[in-house]
PDB file of C-alpha atoms in Angstrom:
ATOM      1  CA  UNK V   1       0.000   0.000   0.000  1.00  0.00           C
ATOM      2  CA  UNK V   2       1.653   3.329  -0.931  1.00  0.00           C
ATOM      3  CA  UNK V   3       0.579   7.040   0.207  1.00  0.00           C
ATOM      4  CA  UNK V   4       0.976  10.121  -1.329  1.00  0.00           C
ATOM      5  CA  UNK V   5       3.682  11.879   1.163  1.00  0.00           C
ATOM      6  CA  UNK V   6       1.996  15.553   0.972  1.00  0.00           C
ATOM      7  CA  UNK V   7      -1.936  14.956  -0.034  1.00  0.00           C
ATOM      8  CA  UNK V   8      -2.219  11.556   2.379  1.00  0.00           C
ATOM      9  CA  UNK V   9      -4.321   9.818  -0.293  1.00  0.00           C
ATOM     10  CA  UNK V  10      -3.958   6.592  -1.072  1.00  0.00           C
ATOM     11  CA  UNK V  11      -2.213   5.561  -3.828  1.00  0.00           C
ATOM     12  CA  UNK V  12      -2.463   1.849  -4.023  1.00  0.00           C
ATOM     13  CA  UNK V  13      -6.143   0.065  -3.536  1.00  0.00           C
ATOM     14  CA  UNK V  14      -5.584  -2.335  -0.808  1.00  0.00           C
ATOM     15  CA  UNK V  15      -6.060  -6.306  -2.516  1.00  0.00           C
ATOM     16  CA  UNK V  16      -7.451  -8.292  -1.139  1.00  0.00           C
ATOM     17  CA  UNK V  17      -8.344 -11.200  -3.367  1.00  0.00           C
ATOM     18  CA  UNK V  18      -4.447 -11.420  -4.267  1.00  0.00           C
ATOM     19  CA  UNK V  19      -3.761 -14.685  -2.748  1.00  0.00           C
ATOM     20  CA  UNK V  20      -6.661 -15.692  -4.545  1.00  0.00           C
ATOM     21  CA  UNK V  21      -5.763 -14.746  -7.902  1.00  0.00           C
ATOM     22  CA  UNK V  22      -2.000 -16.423  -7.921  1.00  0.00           C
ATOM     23  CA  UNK V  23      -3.654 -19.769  -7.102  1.00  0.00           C
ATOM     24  CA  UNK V  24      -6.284 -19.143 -10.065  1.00  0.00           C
ATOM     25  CA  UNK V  25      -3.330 -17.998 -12.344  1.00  0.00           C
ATOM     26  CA  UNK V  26      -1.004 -21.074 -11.200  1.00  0.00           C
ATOM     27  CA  UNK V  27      -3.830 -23.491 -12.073  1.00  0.00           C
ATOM     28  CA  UNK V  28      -4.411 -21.479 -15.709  1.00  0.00           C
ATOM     29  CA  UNK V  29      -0.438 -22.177 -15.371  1.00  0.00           C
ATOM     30  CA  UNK V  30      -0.121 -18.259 -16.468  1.00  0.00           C
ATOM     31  CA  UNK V  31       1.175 -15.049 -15.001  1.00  0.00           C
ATOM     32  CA  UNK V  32       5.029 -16.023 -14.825  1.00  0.00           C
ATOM     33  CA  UNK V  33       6.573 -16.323 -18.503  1.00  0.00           C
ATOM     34  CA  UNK V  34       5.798 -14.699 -21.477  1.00  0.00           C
ATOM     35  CA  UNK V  35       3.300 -15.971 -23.482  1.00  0.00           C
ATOM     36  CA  UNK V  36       3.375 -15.860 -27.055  1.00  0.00           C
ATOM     37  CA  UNK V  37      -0.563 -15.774 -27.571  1.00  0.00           C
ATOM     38  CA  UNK V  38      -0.590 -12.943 -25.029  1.00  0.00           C
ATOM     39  CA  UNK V  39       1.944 -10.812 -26.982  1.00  0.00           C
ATOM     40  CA  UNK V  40      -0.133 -10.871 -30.349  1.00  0.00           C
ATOM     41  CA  UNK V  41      -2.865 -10.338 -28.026  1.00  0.00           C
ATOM     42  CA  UNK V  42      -0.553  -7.211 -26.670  1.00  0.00           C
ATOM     43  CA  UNK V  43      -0.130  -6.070 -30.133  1.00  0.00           C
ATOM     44  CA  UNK V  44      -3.575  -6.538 -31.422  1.00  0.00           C
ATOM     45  CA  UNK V  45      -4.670  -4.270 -28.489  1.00  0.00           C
ATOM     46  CA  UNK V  46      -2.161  -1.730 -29.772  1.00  0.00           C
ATOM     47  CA  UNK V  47      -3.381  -1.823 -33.302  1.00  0.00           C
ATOM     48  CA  UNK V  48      -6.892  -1.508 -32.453  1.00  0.00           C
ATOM     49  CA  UNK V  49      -6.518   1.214 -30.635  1.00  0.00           C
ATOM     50  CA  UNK V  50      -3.018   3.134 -31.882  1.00  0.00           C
ATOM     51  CA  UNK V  51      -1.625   3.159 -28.293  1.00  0.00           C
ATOM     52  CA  UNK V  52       2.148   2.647 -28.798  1.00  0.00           C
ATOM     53  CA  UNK V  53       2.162   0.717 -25.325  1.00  0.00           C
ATOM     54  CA  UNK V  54      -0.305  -2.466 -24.514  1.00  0.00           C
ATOM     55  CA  UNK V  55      -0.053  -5.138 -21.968  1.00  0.00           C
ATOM     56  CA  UNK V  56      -1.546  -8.535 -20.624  1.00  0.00           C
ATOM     57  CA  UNK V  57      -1.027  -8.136 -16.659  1.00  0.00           C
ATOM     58  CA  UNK V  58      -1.223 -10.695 -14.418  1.00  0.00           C
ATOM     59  CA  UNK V  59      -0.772  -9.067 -10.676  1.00  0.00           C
ATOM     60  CA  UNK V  60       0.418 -11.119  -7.469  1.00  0.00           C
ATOM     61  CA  UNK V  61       0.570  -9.698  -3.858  1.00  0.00           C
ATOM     62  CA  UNK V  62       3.907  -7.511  -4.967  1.00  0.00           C
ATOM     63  CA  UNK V  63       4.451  -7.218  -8.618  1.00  0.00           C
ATOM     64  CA  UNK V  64       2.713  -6.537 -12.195  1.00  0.00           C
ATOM     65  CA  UNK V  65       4.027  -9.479 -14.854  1.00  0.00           C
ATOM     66  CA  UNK V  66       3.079  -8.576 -18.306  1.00  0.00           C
ATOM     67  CA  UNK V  67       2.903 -11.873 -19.814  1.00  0.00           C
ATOM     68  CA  UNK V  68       1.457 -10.317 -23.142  1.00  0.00           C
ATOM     69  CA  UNK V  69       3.880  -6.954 -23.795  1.00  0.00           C
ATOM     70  CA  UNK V  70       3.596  -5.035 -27.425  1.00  0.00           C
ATOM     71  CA  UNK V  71       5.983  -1.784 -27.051  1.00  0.00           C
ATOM     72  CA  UNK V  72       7.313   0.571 -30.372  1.00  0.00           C
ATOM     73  CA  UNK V  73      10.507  -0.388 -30.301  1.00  0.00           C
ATOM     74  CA  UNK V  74       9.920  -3.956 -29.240  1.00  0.00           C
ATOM     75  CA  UNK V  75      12.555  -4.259 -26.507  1.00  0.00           C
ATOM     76  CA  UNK V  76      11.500  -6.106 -23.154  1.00  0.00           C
ATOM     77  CA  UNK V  77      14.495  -6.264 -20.864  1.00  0.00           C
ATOM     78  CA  UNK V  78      15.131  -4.351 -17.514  1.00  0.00           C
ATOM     79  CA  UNK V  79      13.197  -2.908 -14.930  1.00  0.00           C
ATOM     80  CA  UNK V  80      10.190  -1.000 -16.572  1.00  0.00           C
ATOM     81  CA  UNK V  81      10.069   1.903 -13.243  1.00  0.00           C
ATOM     82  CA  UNK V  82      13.686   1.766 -13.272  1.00  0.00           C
ATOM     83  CA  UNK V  83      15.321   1.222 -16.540  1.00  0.00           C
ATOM     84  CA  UNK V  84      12.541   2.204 -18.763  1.00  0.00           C
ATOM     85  CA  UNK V  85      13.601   5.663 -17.916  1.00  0.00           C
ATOM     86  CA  UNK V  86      17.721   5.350 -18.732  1.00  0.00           C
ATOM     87  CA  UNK V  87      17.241   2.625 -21.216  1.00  0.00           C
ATOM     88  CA  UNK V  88      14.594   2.775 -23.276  1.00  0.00           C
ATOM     89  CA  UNK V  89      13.958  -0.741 -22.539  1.00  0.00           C
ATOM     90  CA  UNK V  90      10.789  -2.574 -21.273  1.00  0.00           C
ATOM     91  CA  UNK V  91      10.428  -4.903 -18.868  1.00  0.00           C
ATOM     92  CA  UNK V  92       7.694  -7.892 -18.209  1.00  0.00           C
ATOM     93  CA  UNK V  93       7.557  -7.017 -14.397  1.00  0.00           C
ATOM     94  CA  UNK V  94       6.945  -3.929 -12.636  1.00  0.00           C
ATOM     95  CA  UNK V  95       6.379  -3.391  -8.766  1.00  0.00           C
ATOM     96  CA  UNK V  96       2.489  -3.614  -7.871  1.00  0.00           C
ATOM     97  CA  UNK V  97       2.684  -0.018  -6.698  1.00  0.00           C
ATOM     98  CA  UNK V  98       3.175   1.118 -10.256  1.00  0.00           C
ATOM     99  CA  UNK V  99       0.784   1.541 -12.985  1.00  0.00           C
ATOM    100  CA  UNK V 100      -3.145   1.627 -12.674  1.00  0.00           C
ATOM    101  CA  UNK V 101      -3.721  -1.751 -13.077  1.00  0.00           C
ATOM    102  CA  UNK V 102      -4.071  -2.849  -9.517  1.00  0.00           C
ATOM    103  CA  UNK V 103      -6.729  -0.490  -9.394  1.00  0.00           C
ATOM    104  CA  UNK V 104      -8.266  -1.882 -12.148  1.00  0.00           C
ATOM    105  CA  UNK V 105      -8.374  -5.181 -10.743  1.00  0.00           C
ATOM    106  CA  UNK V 106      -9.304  -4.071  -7.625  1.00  0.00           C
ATOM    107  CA  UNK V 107     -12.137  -2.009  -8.821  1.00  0.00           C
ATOM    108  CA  UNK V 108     -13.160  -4.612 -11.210  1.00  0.00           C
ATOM    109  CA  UNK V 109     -13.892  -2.039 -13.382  1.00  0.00           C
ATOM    110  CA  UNK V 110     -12.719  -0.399 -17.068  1.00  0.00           C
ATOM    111  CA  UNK V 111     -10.924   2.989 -16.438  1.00  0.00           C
ATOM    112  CA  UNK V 112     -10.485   4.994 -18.611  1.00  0.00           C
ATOM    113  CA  UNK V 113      -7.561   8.494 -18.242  1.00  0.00           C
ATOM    114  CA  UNK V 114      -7.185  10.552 -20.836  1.00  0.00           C
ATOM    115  CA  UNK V 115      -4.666  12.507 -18.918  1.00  0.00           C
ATOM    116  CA  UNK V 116      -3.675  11.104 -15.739  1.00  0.00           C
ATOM    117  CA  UNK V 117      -2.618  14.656 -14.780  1.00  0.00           C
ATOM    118  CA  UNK V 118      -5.845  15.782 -14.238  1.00  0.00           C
ATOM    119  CA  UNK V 119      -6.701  13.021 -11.558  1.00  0.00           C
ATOM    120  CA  UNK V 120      -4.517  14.008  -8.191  1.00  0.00           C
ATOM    121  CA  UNK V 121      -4.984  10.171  -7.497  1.00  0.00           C
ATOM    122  CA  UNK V 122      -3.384   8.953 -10.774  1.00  0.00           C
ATOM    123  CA  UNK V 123      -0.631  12.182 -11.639  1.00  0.00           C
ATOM    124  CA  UNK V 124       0.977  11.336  -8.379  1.00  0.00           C
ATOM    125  CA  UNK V 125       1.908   7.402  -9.680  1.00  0.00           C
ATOM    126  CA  UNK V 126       5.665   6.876 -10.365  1.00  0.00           C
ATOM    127  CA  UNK V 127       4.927   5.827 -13.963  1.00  0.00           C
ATOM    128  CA  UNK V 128       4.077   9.661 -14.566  1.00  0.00           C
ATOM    129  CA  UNK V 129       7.629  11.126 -13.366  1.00  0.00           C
ATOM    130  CA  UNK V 130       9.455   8.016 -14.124  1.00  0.00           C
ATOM    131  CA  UNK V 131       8.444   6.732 -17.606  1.00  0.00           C
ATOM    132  CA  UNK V 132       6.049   9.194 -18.725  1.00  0.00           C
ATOM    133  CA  UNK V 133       3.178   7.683 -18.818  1.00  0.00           C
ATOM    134  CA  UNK V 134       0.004  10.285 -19.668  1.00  0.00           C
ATOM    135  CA  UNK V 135      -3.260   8.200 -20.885  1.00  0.00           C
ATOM    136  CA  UNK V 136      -4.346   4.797 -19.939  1.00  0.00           C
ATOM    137  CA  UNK V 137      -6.736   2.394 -21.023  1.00  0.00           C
ATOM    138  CA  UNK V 138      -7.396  -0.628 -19.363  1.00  0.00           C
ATOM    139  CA  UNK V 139     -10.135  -3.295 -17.783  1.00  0.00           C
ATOM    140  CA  UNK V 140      -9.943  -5.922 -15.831  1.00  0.00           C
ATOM    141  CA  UNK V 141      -9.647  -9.795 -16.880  1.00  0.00           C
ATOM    142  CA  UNK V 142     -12.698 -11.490 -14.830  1.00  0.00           C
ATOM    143  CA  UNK V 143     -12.956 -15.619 -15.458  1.00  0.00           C
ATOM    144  CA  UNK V 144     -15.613 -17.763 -15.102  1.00  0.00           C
ATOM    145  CA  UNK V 145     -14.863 -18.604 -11.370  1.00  0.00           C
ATOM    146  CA  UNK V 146     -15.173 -15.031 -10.975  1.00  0.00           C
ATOM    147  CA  UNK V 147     -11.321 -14.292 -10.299  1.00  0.00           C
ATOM    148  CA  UNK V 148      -9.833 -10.858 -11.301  1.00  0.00           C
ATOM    149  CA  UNK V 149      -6.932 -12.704 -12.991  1.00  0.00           C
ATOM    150  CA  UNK V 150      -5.505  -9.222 -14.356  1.00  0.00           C
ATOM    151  CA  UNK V 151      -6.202  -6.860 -16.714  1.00  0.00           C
ATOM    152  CA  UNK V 152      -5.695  -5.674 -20.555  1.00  0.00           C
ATOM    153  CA  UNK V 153      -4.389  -2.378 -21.085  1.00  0.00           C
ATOM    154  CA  UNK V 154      -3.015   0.469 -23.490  1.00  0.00           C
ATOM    155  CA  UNK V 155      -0.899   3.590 -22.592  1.00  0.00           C
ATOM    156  CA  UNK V 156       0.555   6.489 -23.916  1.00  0.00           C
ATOM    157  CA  UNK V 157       3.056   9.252 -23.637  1.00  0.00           C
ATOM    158  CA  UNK V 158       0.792  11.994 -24.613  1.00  0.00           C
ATOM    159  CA  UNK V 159      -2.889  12.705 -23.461  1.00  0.00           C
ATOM    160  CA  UNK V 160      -5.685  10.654 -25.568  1.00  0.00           C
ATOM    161  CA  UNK V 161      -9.208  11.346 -26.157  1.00  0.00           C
ATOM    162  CA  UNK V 162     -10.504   7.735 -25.443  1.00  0.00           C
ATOM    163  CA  UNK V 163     -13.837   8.693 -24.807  1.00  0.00           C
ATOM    164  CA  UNK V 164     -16.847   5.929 -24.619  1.00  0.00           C
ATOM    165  CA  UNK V 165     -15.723   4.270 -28.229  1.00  0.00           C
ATOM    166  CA  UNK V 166     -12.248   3.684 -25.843  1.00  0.00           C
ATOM    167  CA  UNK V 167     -13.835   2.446 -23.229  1.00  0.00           C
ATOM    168  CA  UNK V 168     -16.030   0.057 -24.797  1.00  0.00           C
ATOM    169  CA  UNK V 169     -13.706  -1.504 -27.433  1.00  0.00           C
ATOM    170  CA  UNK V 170     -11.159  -1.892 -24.173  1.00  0.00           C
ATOM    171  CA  UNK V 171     -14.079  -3.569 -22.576  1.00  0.00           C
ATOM    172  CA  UNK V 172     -15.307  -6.012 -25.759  1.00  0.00           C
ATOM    173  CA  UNK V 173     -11.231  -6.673 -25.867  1.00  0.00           C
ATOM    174  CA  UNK V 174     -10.917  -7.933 -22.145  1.00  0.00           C
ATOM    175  CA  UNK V 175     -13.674 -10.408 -22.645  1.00  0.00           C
ATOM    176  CA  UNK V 176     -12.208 -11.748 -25.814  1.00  0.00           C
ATOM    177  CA  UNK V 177      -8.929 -12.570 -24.032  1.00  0.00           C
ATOM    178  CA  UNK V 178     -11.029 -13.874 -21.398  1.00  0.00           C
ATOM    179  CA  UNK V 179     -12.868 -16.458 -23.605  1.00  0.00           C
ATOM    180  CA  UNK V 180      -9.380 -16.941 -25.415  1.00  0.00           C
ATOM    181  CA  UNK V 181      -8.265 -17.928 -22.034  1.00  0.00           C
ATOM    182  CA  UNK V 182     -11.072 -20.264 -20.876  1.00  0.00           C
ATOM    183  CA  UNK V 183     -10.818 -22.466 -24.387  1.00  0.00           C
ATOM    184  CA  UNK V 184      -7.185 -22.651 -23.215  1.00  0.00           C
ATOM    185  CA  UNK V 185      -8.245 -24.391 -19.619  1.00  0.00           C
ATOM    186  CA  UNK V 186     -11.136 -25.947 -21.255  1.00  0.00           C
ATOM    187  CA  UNK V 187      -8.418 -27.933 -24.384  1.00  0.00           C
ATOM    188  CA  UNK V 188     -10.139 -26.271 -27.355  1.00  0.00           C
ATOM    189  CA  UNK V 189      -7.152 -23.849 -28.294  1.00  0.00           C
TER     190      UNK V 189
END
Protein backbone atom coordinates (compact mmCIF):
# COMPACT_ATOMS: atom_id res chain seq x y z
CA UNK A 1 0.00 0.00 0.00
CA UNK A 2 1.65 3.33 -0.93
CA UNK A 3 0.58 7.04 0.21
CA UNK A 4 0.98 10.12 -1.33
CA UNK A 5 3.68 11.88 1.16
CA UNK A 6 2.00 15.55 0.97
CA UNK A 7 -1.94 14.96 -0.03
CA UNK A 8 -2.22 11.56 2.38
CA UNK A 9 -4.32 9.82 -0.29
CA UNK A 10 -3.96 6.59 -1.07
CA UNK A 11 -2.21 5.56 -3.83
CA UNK A 12 -2.46 1.85 -4.02
CA UNK A 13 -6.14 0.07 -3.54
CA UNK A 14 -5.58 -2.34 -0.81
CA UNK A 15 -6.06 -6.31 -2.52
CA UNK A 16 -7.45 -8.29 -1.14
CA UNK A 17 -8.34 -11.20 -3.37
CA UNK A 18 -4.45 -11.42 -4.27
CA UNK A 19 -3.76 -14.69 -2.75
CA UNK A 20 -6.66 -15.69 -4.55
CA UNK A 21 -5.76 -14.75 -7.90
CA UNK A 22 -2.00 -16.42 -7.92
CA UNK A 23 -3.65 -19.77 -7.10
CA UNK A 24 -6.28 -19.14 -10.06
CA UNK A 25 -3.33 -18.00 -12.34
CA UNK A 26 -1.00 -21.07 -11.20
CA UNK A 27 -3.83 -23.49 -12.07
CA UNK A 28 -4.41 -21.48 -15.71
CA UNK A 29 -0.44 -22.18 -15.37
CA UNK A 30 -0.12 -18.26 -16.47
CA UNK A 31 1.17 -15.05 -15.00
CA UNK A 32 5.03 -16.02 -14.83
CA UNK A 33 6.57 -16.32 -18.50
CA UNK A 34 5.80 -14.70 -21.48
CA UNK A 35 3.30 -15.97 -23.48
CA UNK A 36 3.38 -15.86 -27.05
CA UNK A 37 -0.56 -15.77 -27.57
CA UNK A 38 -0.59 -12.94 -25.03
CA UNK A 39 1.94 -10.81 -26.98
CA UNK A 40 -0.13 -10.87 -30.35
CA UNK A 41 -2.87 -10.34 -28.03
CA UNK A 42 -0.55 -7.21 -26.67
CA UNK A 43 -0.13 -6.07 -30.13
CA UNK A 44 -3.57 -6.54 -31.42
CA UNK A 45 -4.67 -4.27 -28.49
CA UNK A 46 -2.16 -1.73 -29.77
CA UNK A 47 -3.38 -1.82 -33.30
CA UNK A 48 -6.89 -1.51 -32.45
CA UNK A 49 -6.52 1.21 -30.63
CA UNK A 50 -3.02 3.13 -31.88
CA UNK A 51 -1.63 3.16 -28.29
CA UNK A 52 2.15 2.65 -28.80
CA UNK A 53 2.16 0.72 -25.33
CA UNK A 54 -0.30 -2.47 -24.51
CA UNK A 55 -0.05 -5.14 -21.97
CA UNK A 56 -1.55 -8.53 -20.62
CA UNK A 57 -1.03 -8.14 -16.66
CA UNK A 58 -1.22 -10.70 -14.42
CA UNK A 59 -0.77 -9.07 -10.68
CA UNK A 60 0.42 -11.12 -7.47
CA UNK A 61 0.57 -9.70 -3.86
CA UNK A 62 3.91 -7.51 -4.97
CA UNK A 63 4.45 -7.22 -8.62
CA UNK A 64 2.71 -6.54 -12.19
CA UNK A 65 4.03 -9.48 -14.85
CA UNK A 66 3.08 -8.58 -18.31
CA UNK A 67 2.90 -11.87 -19.81
CA UNK A 68 1.46 -10.32 -23.14
CA UNK A 69 3.88 -6.95 -23.79
CA UNK A 70 3.60 -5.04 -27.43
CA UNK A 71 5.98 -1.78 -27.05
CA UNK A 72 7.31 0.57 -30.37
CA UNK A 73 10.51 -0.39 -30.30
CA UNK A 74 9.92 -3.96 -29.24
CA UNK A 75 12.55 -4.26 -26.51
CA UNK A 76 11.50 -6.11 -23.15
CA UNK A 77 14.50 -6.26 -20.86
CA UNK A 78 15.13 -4.35 -17.51
CA UNK A 79 13.20 -2.91 -14.93
CA UNK A 80 10.19 -1.00 -16.57
CA UNK A 81 10.07 1.90 -13.24
CA UNK A 82 13.69 1.77 -13.27
CA UNK A 83 15.32 1.22 -16.54
CA UNK A 84 12.54 2.20 -18.76
CA UNK A 85 13.60 5.66 -17.92
CA UNK A 86 17.72 5.35 -18.73
CA UNK A 87 17.24 2.63 -21.22
CA UNK A 88 14.59 2.77 -23.28
CA UNK A 89 13.96 -0.74 -22.54
CA UNK A 90 10.79 -2.57 -21.27
CA UNK A 91 10.43 -4.90 -18.87
CA UNK A 92 7.69 -7.89 -18.21
CA UNK A 93 7.56 -7.02 -14.40
CA UNK A 94 6.94 -3.93 -12.64
CA UNK A 95 6.38 -3.39 -8.77
CA UNK A 96 2.49 -3.61 -7.87
CA UNK A 97 2.68 -0.02 -6.70
CA UNK A 98 3.17 1.12 -10.26
CA UNK A 99 0.78 1.54 -12.99
CA UNK A 100 -3.14 1.63 -12.67
CA UNK A 101 -3.72 -1.75 -13.08
CA UNK A 102 -4.07 -2.85 -9.52
CA UNK A 103 -6.73 -0.49 -9.39
CA UNK A 104 -8.27 -1.88 -12.15
CA UNK A 105 -8.37 -5.18 -10.74
CA UNK A 106 -9.30 -4.07 -7.63
CA UNK A 107 -12.14 -2.01 -8.82
CA UNK A 108 -13.16 -4.61 -11.21
CA UNK A 109 -13.89 -2.04 -13.38
CA UNK A 110 -12.72 -0.40 -17.07
CA UNK A 111 -10.92 2.99 -16.44
CA UNK A 112 -10.48 4.99 -18.61
CA UNK A 113 -7.56 8.49 -18.24
CA UNK A 114 -7.19 10.55 -20.84
CA UNK A 115 -4.67 12.51 -18.92
CA UNK A 116 -3.67 11.10 -15.74
CA UNK A 117 -2.62 14.66 -14.78
CA UNK A 118 -5.85 15.78 -14.24
CA UNK A 119 -6.70 13.02 -11.56
CA UNK A 120 -4.52 14.01 -8.19
CA UNK A 121 -4.98 10.17 -7.50
CA UNK A 122 -3.38 8.95 -10.77
CA UNK A 123 -0.63 12.18 -11.64
CA UNK A 124 0.98 11.34 -8.38
CA UNK A 125 1.91 7.40 -9.68
CA UNK A 126 5.66 6.88 -10.37
CA UNK A 127 4.93 5.83 -13.96
CA UNK A 128 4.08 9.66 -14.57
CA UNK A 129 7.63 11.13 -13.37
CA UNK A 130 9.45 8.02 -14.12
CA UNK A 131 8.44 6.73 -17.61
CA UNK A 132 6.05 9.19 -18.72
CA UNK A 133 3.18 7.68 -18.82
CA UNK A 134 0.00 10.28 -19.67
CA UNK A 135 -3.26 8.20 -20.89
CA UNK A 136 -4.35 4.80 -19.94
CA UNK A 137 -6.74 2.39 -21.02
CA UNK A 138 -7.40 -0.63 -19.36
CA UNK A 139 -10.13 -3.30 -17.78
CA UNK A 140 -9.94 -5.92 -15.83
CA UNK A 141 -9.65 -9.80 -16.88
CA UNK A 142 -12.70 -11.49 -14.83
CA UNK A 143 -12.96 -15.62 -15.46
CA UNK A 144 -15.61 -17.76 -15.10
CA UNK A 145 -14.86 -18.60 -11.37
CA UNK A 146 -15.17 -15.03 -10.98
CA UNK A 147 -11.32 -14.29 -10.30
CA UNK A 148 -9.83 -10.86 -11.30
CA UNK A 149 -6.93 -12.70 -12.99
CA UNK A 150 -5.50 -9.22 -14.36
CA UNK A 151 -6.20 -6.86 -16.71
CA UNK A 152 -5.69 -5.67 -20.56
CA UNK A 153 -4.39 -2.38 -21.09
CA UNK A 154 -3.01 0.47 -23.49
CA UNK A 155 -0.90 3.59 -22.59
CA UNK A 156 0.55 6.49 -23.92
CA UNK A 157 3.06 9.25 -23.64
CA UNK A 158 0.79 11.99 -24.61
CA UNK A 159 -2.89 12.71 -23.46
CA UNK A 160 -5.68 10.65 -25.57
CA UNK A 161 -9.21 11.35 -26.16
CA UNK A 162 -10.50 7.73 -25.44
CA UNK A 163 -13.84 8.69 -24.81
CA UNK A 164 -16.85 5.93 -24.62
CA UNK A 165 -15.72 4.27 -28.23
CA UNK A 166 -12.25 3.68 -25.84
CA UNK A 167 -13.84 2.45 -23.23
CA UNK A 168 -16.03 0.06 -24.80
CA UNK A 169 -13.71 -1.50 -27.43
CA UNK A 170 -11.16 -1.89 -24.17
CA UNK A 171 -14.08 -3.57 -22.58
CA UNK A 172 -15.31 -6.01 -25.76
CA UNK A 173 -11.23 -6.67 -25.87
CA UNK A 174 -10.92 -7.93 -22.14
CA UNK A 175 -13.67 -10.41 -22.64
CA UNK A 176 -12.21 -11.75 -25.81
CA UNK A 177 -8.93 -12.57 -24.03
CA UNK A 178 -11.03 -13.87 -21.40
CA UNK A 179 -12.87 -16.46 -23.61
CA UNK A 180 -9.38 -16.94 -25.42
CA UNK A 181 -8.26 -17.93 -22.03
CA UNK A 182 -11.07 -20.26 -20.88
CA UNK A 183 -10.82 -22.47 -24.39
CA UNK A 184 -7.18 -22.65 -23.22
CA UNK A 185 -8.24 -24.39 -19.62
CA UNK A 186 -11.14 -25.95 -21.26
CA UNK A 187 -8.42 -27.93 -24.38
CA UNK A 188 -10.14 -26.27 -27.35
CA UNK A 189 -7.15 -23.85 -28.29
Amino acid sequence: MTYDPTGHLLLTPVDREAPLRVRRLRELGMGERPDPEFDAFATKLATVTGAPYSMVNFIDENRQFFAGLHTPEGTHSGDLSIKAAATGGVSRFMARDHGYCPHVVVRRKALVLEDVCDYPRFAGNPVVDEIGIRSYLGAPLIDRTGTALGTICVVDTEPRPWGRAGLETIKSLAAELVEQIHRREDGRL
